[in-house]
Tab-separated table of C-alpha atoms (C1' of nucleotides) in Angstrom:
chain	number	residue	atom	x	y	z
A	1	MET	CA	103.122	163.106	100.568
A	2	ILE	CA	105.341	160.011	100.314
A	3	THR	CA	108.870	160.514	101.616
A	4	ASP	CA	110.109	156.929	101.784
A	5	ALA	CA	108.130	154.441	99.725
A	6	ARG	CA	110.154	151.535	101.079
A	7	ALA	CA	108.514	151.883	104.470
A	8	LEU	CA	105.141	151.183	102.846
A	9	ARG	CA	106.266	148.042	101.078
A	10	PRO	CA	104.940	144.737	102.413
A	11	ASP	CA	108.406	143.185	102.746
A	12	HIS	CA	109.951	146.138	104.549
A	13	VAL	CA	111.703	145.307	107.814
A	14	PRO	CA	111.404	148.328	110.114
A	15	GLN	CA	114.160	149.664	112.373
A	16	ASP	CA	112.127	148.927	115.441
A	17	LEU	CA	109.649	146.137	115.751
A	18	HIS	CA	106.776	147.064	117.980
A	19	HIS	CA	104.875	144.763	120.330
A	20	ARG	CA	107.107	141.744	119.812
A	21	GLU	CA	109.712	142.455	122.493
A	22	GLY	CA	109.197	139.169	124.319
A	23	GLU	CA	109.445	137.152	121.136
A	24	ILE	CA	112.527	139.030	119.959
A	25	ASP	CA	114.112	138.240	123.297
A	26	ALA	CA	113.296	134.557	123.140
A	27	ILE	CA	114.691	134.158	119.644
A	28	SER	CA	117.780	136.247	120.296
A	29	THR	CA	118.585	134.120	123.314
A	30	ALA	CA	118.261	130.948	121.252
A	31	LEU	CA	120.585	132.378	118.624
A	32	GLU	CA	123.110	133.751	121.108
A	33	PRO	CA	125.634	130.885	120.772
A	34	ALA	CA	126.240	132.078	117.216
A	35	LEU	CA	127.793	135.256	118.618
A	36	ARG	CA	130.496	133.083	120.179
A	37	GLY	CA	131.035	131.207	116.956
A	38	GLU	CA	128.990	128.209	118.047
A	39	ARG	CA	125.944	126.515	116.620
A	40	ALA	CA	122.771	128.377	117.570
A	41	GLU	CA	119.623	126.618	118.733
A	42	ASN	CA	116.888	125.857	116.264
A	43	VAL	CA	113.869	128.131	116.370
A	44	CYS	CA	110.313	127.694	115.165
A	45	ILE	CA	108.081	130.740	114.694
A	46	ALA	CA	104.367	130.100	114.341
A	47	GLY	CA	101.307	132.317	113.969
A	48	PRO	CA	98.466	133.350	111.642
A	49	SER	CA	99.116	135.241	108.422
A	50	GLY	CA	99.800	138.915	108.900
A	51	ALA	CA	101.059	138.383	112.452
A	52	GLY	CA	104.556	139.339	111.325
A	53	LYS	CA	106.355	135.987	111.407
A	54	THR	CA	108.545	136.767	108.427
A	55	THR	CA	109.255	140.311	109.535
A	56	LEU	CA	110.153	139.101	113.017
A	57	ALA	CA	112.503	136.445	111.661
A	58	ARG	CA	114.209	138.861	109.293
A	59	TYR	CA	114.478	141.467	112.003
A	60	VAL	CA	116.163	139.165	114.502
A	61	LEU	CA	118.456	137.644	111.892
A	62	GLU	CA	119.515	141.055	110.615
A	63	GLN	CA	120.250	142.058	114.152
A	64	LEU	CA	122.328	138.920	114.660
A	65	ALA	CA	124.229	139.459	111.424
A	66	SER	CA	125.030	143.038	112.403
A	67	GLU	CA	126.362	141.972	115.790
A	68	ALA	CA	128.605	139.234	114.436
A	69	ILE	CA	130.259	139.730	111.068
A	70	ASP	CA	131.044	136.076	110.512
A	71	VAL	CA	127.483	134.824	110.982
A	72	ALA	CA	125.509	134.064	107.816
A	73	THR	CA	121.708	134.204	107.834
A	74	PRO	CA	120.367	133.090	104.453
A	75	TYR	CA	116.603	133.181	103.893
A	76	ALA	CA	114.337	131.157	101.603
A	77	ASN	CA	110.602	130.987	101.152
A	78	CYS	CA	109.611	127.373	100.536
A	79	MET	CA	106.367	128.472	98.881
A	80	THR	CA	108.084	129.963	95.838
A	81	THR	CA	110.068	126.822	95.094
A	82	THR	CA	108.807	123.863	97.040
A	83	SER	CA	111.530	121.494	95.861
A	84	THR	CA	114.632	120.685	97.861
A	85	ALA	CA	117.015	122.002	95.218
A	86	GLY	CA	114.966	125.151	94.655
A	87	THR	CA	115.008	125.983	98.340
A	88	LEU	CA	118.749	125.398	98.603
A	89	HIS	CA	119.257	127.555	95.544
A	90	GLN	CA	117.389	130.429	97.169
A	91	LEU	CA	119.449	130.087	100.338
A	92	LEU	CA	122.750	130.270	98.486
A	93	ARG	CA	121.635	133.188	96.346
A	94	ASP	CA	120.657	135.018	99.485
A	95	ALA	CA	124.066	134.283	101.010
A	96	ASN	CA	125.749	135.493	97.802
A	97	ARG	CA	127.265	132.072	97.278
A	98	GLY	CA	125.134	130.804	94.426
A	99	ALA	CA	125.334	133.308	91.603
A	100	ASP	CA	127.188	130.820	89.426
A	101	LEU	CA	124.865	127.885	90.096
A	102	ARG	CA	122.113	127.026	87.677
A	103	ARG	CA	118.608	126.981	88.973
A	104	GLN	CA	117.947	123.625	87.425
A	105	GLY	CA	119.985	120.471	87.501
A	106	THR	CA	122.481	121.235	90.233
A	107	PRO	CA	122.948	118.191	92.459
A	108	THR	CA	121.736	118.679	96.013
A	109	GLU	CA	125.172	117.702	97.286
A	110	VAL	CA	126.777	120.671	95.545
A	111	TYR	CA	124.459	123.031	97.374
A	112	LEU	CA	125.110	121.339	100.679
A	113	ASP	CA	128.874	121.548	100.100
A	114	ARG	CA	128.560	125.275	99.551
A	115	LEU	CA	126.655	125.627	102.793
A	116	ARG	CA	129.320	123.573	104.531
A	117	ASP	CA	131.948	125.992	103.225
A	118	LEU	CA	129.860	128.842	104.531
A	119	ALA	CA	129.731	127.210	107.947
A	120	ASP	CA	133.534	126.982	107.919
A	121	ARG	CA	133.699	130.757	108.090
A	122	GLY	CA	131.204	131.095	110.878
A	123	PRO	CA	127.848	129.929	112.250
A	124	VAL	CA	124.943	129.771	109.825
A	125	VAL	CA	121.300	130.329	110.684
A	126	VAL	CA	119.058	129.316	107.819
A	127	ALA	CA	115.574	130.858	107.697
A	128	LEU	CA	112.957	128.671	106.033
A	129	ASP	CA	109.673	130.482	105.524
A	130	GLU	CA	106.503	128.415	105.099
A	131	VAL	CA	108.402	125.182	105.780
A	132	ASP	CA	105.183	123.205	105.861
A	133	VAL	CA	104.907	123.286	102.064
A	134	LEU	CA	108.320	121.752	101.538
A	135	ASP	CA	108.000	118.723	99.237
A	136	ASP	CA	110.542	116.679	101.094
A	137	ALA	CA	111.263	117.249	104.773
A	138	THR	CA	114.532	115.323	104.502
A	139	LEU	CA	116.069	118.639	103.487
A	140	LEU	CA	115.736	119.572	107.143
A	141	THR	CA	117.707	116.502	108.195
A	142	ALA	CA	120.411	117.329	105.670
A	143	LEU	CA	120.650	120.903	106.979
A	144	TYR	CA	120.695	119.636	110.535
A	145	GLU	CA	123.723	117.522	109.770
A	146	LEU	CA	125.742	120.471	108.517
A	147	PRO	CA	128.301	121.778	111.018
A	148	ARG	CA	127.518	124.988	112.910
A	149	THR	CA	124.227	125.349	111.095
A	150	SER	CA	120.860	125.874	112.687
A	151	MET	CA	117.406	126.724	111.409
A	152	ALA	CA	114.678	129.262	111.930
A	153	LEU	CA	111.499	127.567	110.737
A	154	ILE	CA	108.450	129.663	109.966
A	155	THR	CA	104.984	128.143	109.712
A	156	VAL	CA	101.359	128.878	110.455
A	157	ASP	CA	100.806	125.912	112.757
A	158	ASP	CA	103.897	124.372	114.326
A	159	ASP	CA	102.033	121.514	116.008
A	160	ALA	CA	100.538	120.398	112.710
A	161	PHE	CA	103.917	120.725	111.066
A	162	PHE	CA	105.786	118.592	113.580
A	163	ALA	CA	102.987	116.040	113.634
A	164	GLU	CA	103.320	115.594	109.886
A	165	VAL	CA	107.090	115.265	109.429
A	166	ASP	CA	108.656	111.876	109.916
A	167	GLN	CA	110.206	110.628	113.127
A	168	ARG	CA	113.782	111.440	112.179
A	169	VAL	CA	113.041	115.091	111.527
A	170	ARG	CA	110.919	115.353	114.633
A	171	SER	CA	113.555	113.897	116.929
A	172	ARG	CA	116.120	116.353	115.594
A	173	LEU	CA	113.998	119.469	115.439
A	174	GLY	CA	111.304	118.775	118.014
A	175	GLY	CA	113.478	120.524	120.589
A	176	ALA	CA	113.482	123.808	118.682
A	177	VAL	CA	112.591	126.911	120.652
A	178	ARG	CA	108.950	127.573	119.806
A	179	VAL	CA	107.654	131.093	119.497
A	180	HIS	CA	103.937	131.695	118.980
A	181	LEU	CA	102.654	134.961	117.589
A	182	ASP	CA	99.074	136.050	118.067
A	183	ALA	CA	97.306	138.216	115.527
A	184	TYR	CA	97.866	141.876	116.300
A	185	GLY	CA	95.246	143.682	118.313
A	186	HIS	CA	93.601	146.882	117.096
A	187	ASP	CA	95.827	149.244	119.058
A	188	GLU	CA	98.957	147.351	118.110
A	189	LEU	CA	98.079	147.702	114.444
A	190	VAL	CA	97.508	151.429	114.892
A	191	ASP	CA	100.989	151.658	116.422
A	192	ILE	CA	102.553	149.735	113.570
A	193	LEU	CA	100.772	151.867	110.993
A	194	SER	CA	101.753	155.141	112.558
A	195	ALA	CA	105.351	153.987	112.793
A	196	ARG	CA	105.310	153.217	109.066
A	197	ALA	CA	103.586	156.507	108.345
A	198	ASP	CA	106.225	158.394	110.349
A	199	VAL	CA	108.983	156.980	108.192
A	200	GLY	CA	107.208	156.782	104.866
A	201	LEU	CA	104.996	159.850	104.794
A	202	GLU	CA	105.328	163.556	105.474
A	203	ALA	CA	104.393	164.459	109.019
A	204	GLY	CA	100.696	164.876	109.796
A	205	ARG	CA	99.354	163.450	106.550
A	206	VAL	CA	97.300	160.691	108.147
A	207	ASP	CA	94.673	161.431	110.750
A	208	ALA	CA	93.927	159.222	113.715
A	209	ALA	CA	90.513	158.229	112.425
A	210	ALA	CA	92.056	156.910	109.224
A	211	LEU	CA	94.551	154.734	111.091
A	212	ASP	CA	91.730	153.555	113.297
A	213	ARG	CA	89.660	152.607	110.277
A	214	ILE	CA	92.536	150.739	108.624
A	215	ALA	CA	93.237	148.774	111.783
A	216	ASP	CA	89.556	147.866	111.989
A	217	LEU	CA	89.244	146.473	108.525
A	218	ALA	CA	92.595	144.678	108.610
A	219	ALA	CA	91.365	142.648	111.596
A	220	GLY	CA	94.782	141.758	112.942
A	221	ASP	CA	96.465	141.278	109.580
A	222	ALA	CA	99.432	143.639	109.406
A	223	ARG	CA	100.112	142.795	105.782
A	224	LEU	CA	96.660	143.950	104.740
A	225	ALA	CA	96.848	146.999	106.991
A	226	ILE	CA	100.067	148.143	105.345
A	227	ALA	CA	98.678	147.435	101.889
A	228	VAL	CA	95.719	149.724	102.651
A	229	LEU	CA	97.994	152.478	103.942
A	230	ARG	CA	100.130	152.198	100.835
A	231	ARG	CA	97.152	152.356	98.495
A	232	ALA	CA	95.728	155.310	100.356
A	233	ALA	CA	99.033	157.168	100.147
A	234	ARG	CA	99.326	156.569	96.406
A	235	GLU	CA	95.726	157.560	95.840
A	236	ALA	CA	96.176	160.764	97.846
A	237	ARG	CA	99.295	161.622	95.895
A	238	SER	CA	97.801	161.072	92.472
A	239	ALA	CA	94.575	162.868	93.356
A	240	GLY	CA	96.573	165.806	94.654
A	241	ARG	CA	95.095	165.528	98.130
A	242	ASP	CA	97.215	166.541	101.067
A	243	ALA	CA	95.904	164.121	103.681
A	244	ILE	CA	94.623	160.598	104.191
A	245	ASP	CA	91.333	160.447	106.021
A	246	ALA	CA	88.878	157.694	106.864
A	247	ALA	CA	86.821	158.336	103.735
A	248	LEU	CA	89.848	157.838	101.501
A	249	VAL	CA	90.611	154.596	103.316
A	250	GLU	CA	87.109	153.450	102.468
A	251	THR	CA	87.568	154.123	98.771
A	252	VAL	CA	90.844	152.199	98.492
A	253	ARG	CA	90.144	149.245	100.763
A	254	ASP	CA	88.920	146.981	97.985
A	255	ARG	CA	91.844	147.818	95.771
A	256	ALA	CA	94.270	147.163	98.632
A	257	GLN	CA	92.674	143.789	99.182
A	258	ALA	CA	93.071	143.123	95.478
A	259	ASP	CA	96.744	144.133	95.721
A	260	VAL	CA	97.407	141.457	98.307
A	261	HIS	CA	95.536	138.990	96.144
A	262	GLU	CA	97.271	140.112	92.985
A	263	ARG	CA	100.696	139.388	94.420
A	264	GLN	CA	99.684	135.755	94.629
A	265	VAL	CA	97.859	135.518	91.310
A	266	ALA	CA	100.846	137.023	89.508
A	267	THR	CA	102.965	134.020	90.460
A	268	LEU	CA	100.640	131.473	88.828
A	269	SER	CA	101.611	129.520	85.727
A	270	THR	CA	99.449	129.691	82.593
A	271	HIS	CA	97.510	126.528	83.345
A	272	GLN	CA	97.152	127.327	87.011
A	273	ARG	CA	95.813	130.690	85.956
A	274	LEU	CA	93.368	129.050	83.558
A	275	LEU	CA	91.956	126.863	86.321
A	276	TYR	CA	91.873	129.769	88.721
A	277	ASP	CA	89.972	131.956	86.252
A	278	VAL	CA	87.317	129.280	85.715
A	279	ILE	CA	86.802	129.048	89.470
A	280	VAL	CA	86.660	132.828	89.859
A	281	GLU	CA	84.054	133.078	87.098
A	282	ALA	CA	81.908	130.549	88.910
A	283	GLY	CA	81.716	133.005	91.804
A	284	ASP	CA	80.459	132.284	95.286
A	285	ASP	CA	78.287	129.413	94.103
A	286	GLY	CA	81.380	127.376	93.420
A	287	ILE	CA	81.908	124.863	90.664
A	288	SER	CA	81.938	121.077	90.609
A	289	ALA	CA	85.145	119.261	89.781
A	290	ALA	CA	83.500	117.733	86.708
A	291	ARG	CA	82.402	121.104	85.294
A	292	LEU	CA	85.758	122.687	86.097
A	293	HIS	CA	87.614	120.027	84.136
A	294	GLU	CA	85.158	120.317	81.287
A	295	ILE	CA	85.588	124.067	80.885
A	296	TYR	CA	89.332	123.813	81.341
A	297	GLU	CA	89.577	121.258	78.556
A	298	GLN	CA	87.636	123.547	76.226
A	299	ARG	CA	89.934	126.473	76.848
A	300	ALA	CA	93.383	124.933	77.039
A	301	GLN	CA	95.078	124.330	73.705
A	302	SER	CA	96.974	121.383	75.101
A	303	PRO	CA	95.342	120.464	78.391
A	304	LYS	CA	97.466	119.000	81.144
A	305	SER	CA	96.488	115.630	82.542
A	306	LYS	CA	93.915	115.465	85.305
A	307	ARG	CA	96.537	114.466	87.802
A	308	THR	CA	98.593	117.552	87.019
A	309	ARG	CA	95.512	119.745	87.329
A	310	ARG	CA	94.931	118.323	90.761
A	311	THR	CA	98.456	119.276	91.720
A	312	TYR	CA	97.803	122.787	90.449
A	313	LEU	CA	94.556	122.959	92.357
A	314	THR	CA	96.179	121.985	95.639
A	315	GLY	CA	98.738	124.678	94.897
A	316	LEU	CA	95.971	127.250	94.467
A	317	GLU	CA	94.446	126.107	97.728
A	318	ARG	CA	97.766	126.470	99.484
A	319	TYR	CA	98.110	130.023	98.223
A	320	GLY	CA	94.736	130.787	99.775
A	321	LEU	CA	93.240	131.604	96.376
A	322	ILE	CA	90.584	128.899	96.325
A	323	THR	CA	88.834	126.562	98.724
A	324	ALA	CA	87.806	122.986	97.998
A	325	THR	CA	84.920	121.413	99.857
A	326	GLY	CA	83.466	117.916	99.876
A	327	GLU	CA	84.964	114.570	99.040
A	328	GLY	CA	85.147	112.506	95.899
A	329	ARG	CA	82.414	113.335	93.471
A	330	GLY	CA	80.973	115.959	95.739
A	331	THR	CA	84.068	118.146	95.451
A	332	GLN	CA	83.296	121.808	94.836
A	333	TYR	CA	85.780	124.601	94.251
A	334	PHE	CA	85.221	128.152	95.466
A	335	PRO	CA	87.240	131.302	94.897
A	336	ASP	CA	88.624	132.936	98.051
A	337	ALA	CA	87.967	136.647	98.380
A	338	PRO	CA	87.721	137.386	94.675
A	339	PRO	CA	89.108	140.794	93.736
A	340	PRO	CA	85.967	142.999	93.868
A	341	THR	CA	87.302	145.674	91.550
A	342	ALA	CA	89.891	145.868	88.849
A	343	ASP	CA	91.908	148.975	88.244
B	1	DC	C1'	71.073	99.337	100.579
B	2	DA	C1'	74.448	97.792	97.175
B	3	DT	C1'	77.043	98.989	93.579
B	4	DC	C1'	79.392	102.191	90.712
B	5	DC	C1'	82.710	105.376	89.490
B	6	DA	C1'	84.462	110.354	89.792
B	7	DC	C1'	87.578	112.123	92.495
B	8	DC	C1'	91.793	112.722	95.416
B	9	DG	C1'	96.548	111.960	96.116
B	10	DG	C1'	100.865	108.686	96.686
B	11	DA	C1'	104.374	106.446	94.019
B	12	DA	C1'	106.836	105.108	90.130
B	13	DC	C1'	108.027	106.287	85.757
B	14	DT	C1'	108.955	109.321	81.544
B	15	DT	C1'	110.482	113.322	79.247
B	16	DA	C1'	113.092	117.467	78.763
B	17	DG	C1'	116.892	120.184	79.514
B	18	DG	C1'	120.973	120.972	81.240
B	19	DG	C1'	126.143	119.782	82.837
B	20	DT	C1'	130.383	116.819	83.301
B	21	DT	C1'	133.790	113.581	82.015
B	22	DC	C1'	136.797	111.282	79.259
C	1	DG	C1'	130.872	113.921	71.026
C	2	DA	C1'	129.175	109.912	73.371
C	3	DA	C1'	128.065	108.212	77.716
C	4	DC	C1'	126.702	109.478	81.952
C	5	DC	C1'	125.236	112.535	85.536
C	6	DC	C1'	121.735	115.674	87.675
C	7	DT	C1'	116.752	117.755	88.674
C	8	DA	C1'	111.980	119.579	87.356
C	9	DA	C1'	107.749	118.800	85.591
C	10	DG	C1'	104.421	116.031	83.922
C	11	DT	C1'	102.117	111.451	83.126
C	12	DT	C1'	100.612	106.790	84.160
C	13	DC	C1'	98.948	103.756	87.380
C	14	DC	C1'	96.432	102.664	91.258
C	15	DG	C1'	94.154	102.313	95.951
C	16	DG	C1'	90.924	104.481	99.038
C	17	DT	C1'	86.781	107.085	99.615
C	18	DG	C1'	82.218	108.504	99.637
C	19	DG	C1'	78.541	110.840	96.880
C	20	DA	C1'	75.408	109.367	93.013
C	21	DT	C1'	72.349	106.113	91.272
C	22	DG	C1'	69.097	102.471	90.660
DNA sequence: CATCCACCGGAACTTAGGGTTC
DNA sequence: GAACCCTAAGTTCCGGTGGATG
């Protein structure tokens, strides 16, 4: 059934990226100076989740790195470590220049020096995923001031992002080449899925109706679509079935949705998890801030301060795990798409 | 309708855990 | 090994806001 499991993984970057030819072109052109050893232009990729922003960025940067040996293209996701130092750490690890640096306590300047050394060898294009959650946008100014270094910024809403950063950052990065991705259409998703199936599965194991059904329920979100295909393939394998059909897709859709969710929940700290669980238990009716704090205090052995909880809660909101509505005392917390089944 | 105060979130500060230097 | 760096994470303090309450 499964011939190449990598092709079904959510972070897989395929050999060919379908339906993004125009965008690939625009970004490649902006990065072209790097091929001549010069500083590339800055790029900003925007679009809804599941539109393939990260995949597109990685694809183009890999292509660039393969065309020019001396170009470095380190990647960091600002969501996993929102601090300046944490982001720099990720970048250096990715460039294989940070193995000896501690994760905690390294001065920012040390990281920047390393990047400067990297830029001595050749142009650097730094990819910053989910830049909007960065604690301190002055990191962007610092990166901008490095020689031969440019940035590929990835965010959901570029206008909101540039409106929020301070004047200095805006004047330096406002001129970045902007690329907007729309959510994939139904037929585009079917294409993407069948391309993944061609690489990852034995020939003829998925019928057209199944792909059609997956594309329907993913509603433009490629990440979810691939998660469903992956679940279906694993289910078919373990059940000893030789094909994936629409009915099988139906049976795994909830679990696939939970998979996507689970990836986020797994990254939560103990106390974040505690708060999240209380909100999930409250269900679709939501829970008031007062009640949430009350239950949390009962359960936590050594409860964090209210201020810290609020920081955790905004984190949960950012991950798309909960939604907060209302202001002040009227604040209510709701779980987002709670996992319908556990397996 | 006026007042209250629970709540959010910015800023400054504290604590903890590490490294470096002499 | 003492004095001095660094950053992350959490806490304290506080101002603004708008539902709750009488």
